[in-house]
């Protein structure tokens, strides 16, 4: 079992920055691919960014490329999402997820956190 706890959400003005953190329990954190997803009411949860466990490969949805950066610290069992140049359309609940596979689809993730709210005001 892996438990994930997100933190770092909040209210920020457009153009500002936030850093989300996700801390995992369990001794095998380094063996999981870690992803960030987001969801707004009435819409499906969508992939934002992911980082593999065995190599420094990162993946981003097009709308956040160049603005968001995902990273991980296996010694701290933590994955981060640095979000810069935030836009009102980035407003959502952001979820951390873990997977032993190589797909970033929501159905392929093995574990989920409870989410943290990010609100970007215009």
CSV table of C-alpha atoms in Angstrom, one decimal:
chain,number,residue,atom,x,y,z
A,1,UNK,CA,0.0,0.0,0.0
A,2,UNK,CA,1.1,3.5,-0.8
A,3,UNK,CA,-0.6,6.6,0.9
A,4,UNK,CA,-0.2,9.9,-0.8
A,5,UNK,CA,-0.7,13.3,0.9
A,6,UNK,CA,-0.7,16.5,-1.1
A,7,UNK,CA,0.1,20.0,0.2
A,8,UNK,CA,0.9,23.4,-1.2
A,9,UNK,CA,-2.3,24.5,-2.8
A,10,UNK,CA,-3.9,27.9,-2.2
A,11,UNK,CA,-5.0,31.1,-3.8
A,12,UNK,CA,-2.6,33.0,-6.1
A,13,UNK,CA,-2.9,35.8,-8.6
A,14,UNK,CA,-2.5,35.2,-12.3
A,15,UNK,CA,1.2,35.1,-13.2
A,16,UNK,CA,2.2,33.9,-9.8
A,17,UNK,CA,3.7,30.6,-8.7
A,18,UNK,CA,3.0,27.7,-6.4
A,19,UNK,CA,4.8,24.6,-5.5
A,20,UNK,CA,2.8,21.5,-4.7
A,21,UNK,CA,4.3,18.6,-2.7
A,22,UNK,CA,3.1,15.0,-2.5
A,23,UNK,CA,4.6,12.8,0.2
A,24,UNK,CA,4.2,9.1,0.0
A,25,UNK,CA,4.3,6.4,2.7
A,26,UNK,CA,5.8,3.1,2.0
A,27,UNK,CA,9.4,1.9,1.3
A,28,UNK,CA,9.0,1.4,-2.4
A,29,UNK,CA,8.2,4.9,-3.4
A,30,UNK,CA,11.2,5.0,-5.7
A,31,UNK,CA,9.7,2.1,-7.8
A,32,UNK,CA,6.6,4.1,-8.7
A,33,UNK,CA,6.0,6.5,-11.5
A,34,UNK,CA,4.4,9.6,-10.0
A,35,UNK,CA,1.9,11.9,-11.6
A,36,UNK,CA,0.0,15.0,-11.0
A,37,UNK,CA,-3.6,15.3,-12.3
A,38,UNK,CA,-6.2,18.0,-11.9
A,39,UNK,CA,-10.0,18.2,-12.0
A,40,UNK,CA,-12.6,21.0,-12.1
A,41,UNK,CA,-16.2,20.4,-11.3
A,42,UNK,CA,-18.1,18.9,-14.2
A,43,UNK,CA,-15.1,17.8,-16.0
A,44,UNK,CA,-13.0,14.7,-16.1
A,45,UNK,CA,-9.8,14.4,-14.2
A,46,UNK,CA,-6.9,15.2,-16.5
A,47,UNK,CA,-3.2,14.4,-16.6
A,48,UNK,CA,-0.9,17.3,-15.9
A,49,UNK,CA,2.6,16.0,-15.4
A,50,UNK,CA,4.4,12.7,-14.7
A,51,UNK,CA,7.9,11.4,-13.8
A,52,UNK,CA,9.1,7.9,-14.1
A,53,UNK,CA,10.8,6.0,-11.4
A,54,UNK,CA,13.9,4.5,-13.0
A,55,UNK,CA,15.0,7.3,-15.3
A,56,UNK,CA,14.7,11.1,-15.2
A,57,UNK,CA,11.9,11.1,-17.8
A,58,UNK,CA,9.2,13.7,-17.4
A,59,UNK,CA,5.9,14.2,-19.3
A,60,UNK,CA,3.6,17.2,-19.5
A,61,UNK,CA,0.2,18.0,-21.0
A,62,UNK,CA,0.6,20.6,-23.7
A,63,UNK,CA,-1.1,23.4,-21.8
A,64,UNK,CA,1.5,23.4,-19.0
A,65,UNK,CA,4.7,22.8,-20.9
A,66,UNK,CA,7.2,25.5,-20.2
A,67,UNK,CA,5.3,26.7,-17.1
A,68,UNK,CA,5.2,23.6,-14.8
A,69,UNK,CA,8.0,21.4,-13.7
A,70,UNK,CA,7.7,18.0,-12.0
A,71,UNK,CA,10.5,16.6,-9.9
A,72,UNK,CA,11.0,13.9,-7.2
A,73,UNK,CA,13.2,13.3,-4.2
A,74,UNK,CA,13.2,9.6,-3.5
A,75,UNK,CA,15.1,10.1,-0.3
A,76,UNK,CA,12.2,12.2,1.0
A,77,UNK,CA,9.5,10.1,-0.7
A,78,UNK,CA,8.2,13.3,-2.2
A,79,UNK,CA,7.2,14.5,-5.6
A,80,UNK,CA,6.9,18.2,-6.4
A,81,UNK,CA,5.0,20.3,-9.0
A,82,UNK,CA,6.5,23.7,-9.5
A,83,UNK,CA,3.9,25.9,-11.2
A,84,UNK,CA,4.9,29.2,-12.7
A,85,UNK,CA,3.1,31.8,-14.8
A,86,UNK,CA,-0.2,30.5,-13.4
A,87,UNK,CA,-3.4,31.2,-15.3
A,88,UNK,CA,-7.0,31.3,-14.2
A,89,UNK,CA,-7.6,28.2,-16.2
A,90,UNK,CA,-5.2,26.3,-14.0
A,91,UNK,CA,-7.7,26.5,-11.2
A,92,UNK,CA,-8.6,23.0,-10.1
A,93,UNK,CA,-8.1,20.4,-7.5
A,94,UNK,CA,-4.7,18.8,-8.0
A,95,UNK,CA,-4.2,15.2,-7.3
A,96,UNK,CA,-1.0,13.2,-6.8
A,97,UNK,CA,-1.0,9.6,-8.1
A,98,UNK,CA,1.3,6.6,-8.2
A,99,UNK,CA,1.7,3.9,-10.7
A,100,UNK,CA,3.9,0.8,-11.3
A,101,UNK,CA,3.1,1.0,-15.0
A,102,UNK,CA,4.0,3.3,-17.8
A,103,UNK,CA,0.7,4.8,-18.7
A,104,UNK,CA,-0.5,8.2,-17.4
A,105,UNK,CA,-4.2,7.5,-17.9
A,106,UNK,CA,-6.3,8.0,-14.8
A,107,UNK,CA,-7.5,4.4,-14.9
A,108,UNK,CA,-3.9,3.1,-14.9
A,109,UNK,CA,-2.9,4.8,-11.6
A,110,UNK,CA,-2.7,2.5,-8.6
A,111,UNK,CA,-2.9,5.1,-5.8
A,112,UNK,CA,-4.4,8.5,-5.3
A,113,UNK,CA,-4.1,11.3,-2.8
A,114,UNK,CA,-7.1,13.3,-1.7
A,115,UNK,CA,-6.2,16.4,-3.6
A,116,UNK,CA,-5.3,20.0,-2.9
A,117,UNK,CA,-7.1,23.1,-4.3
A,118,UNK,CA,-5.3,25.6,-6.5
A,119,UNK,CA,-7.2,28.8,-7.2
A,120,UNK,CA,-5.8,31.3,-9.6
A,121,UNK,CA,-7.5,34.7,-9.6
A,122,UNK,CA,-7.5,37.0,-12.6
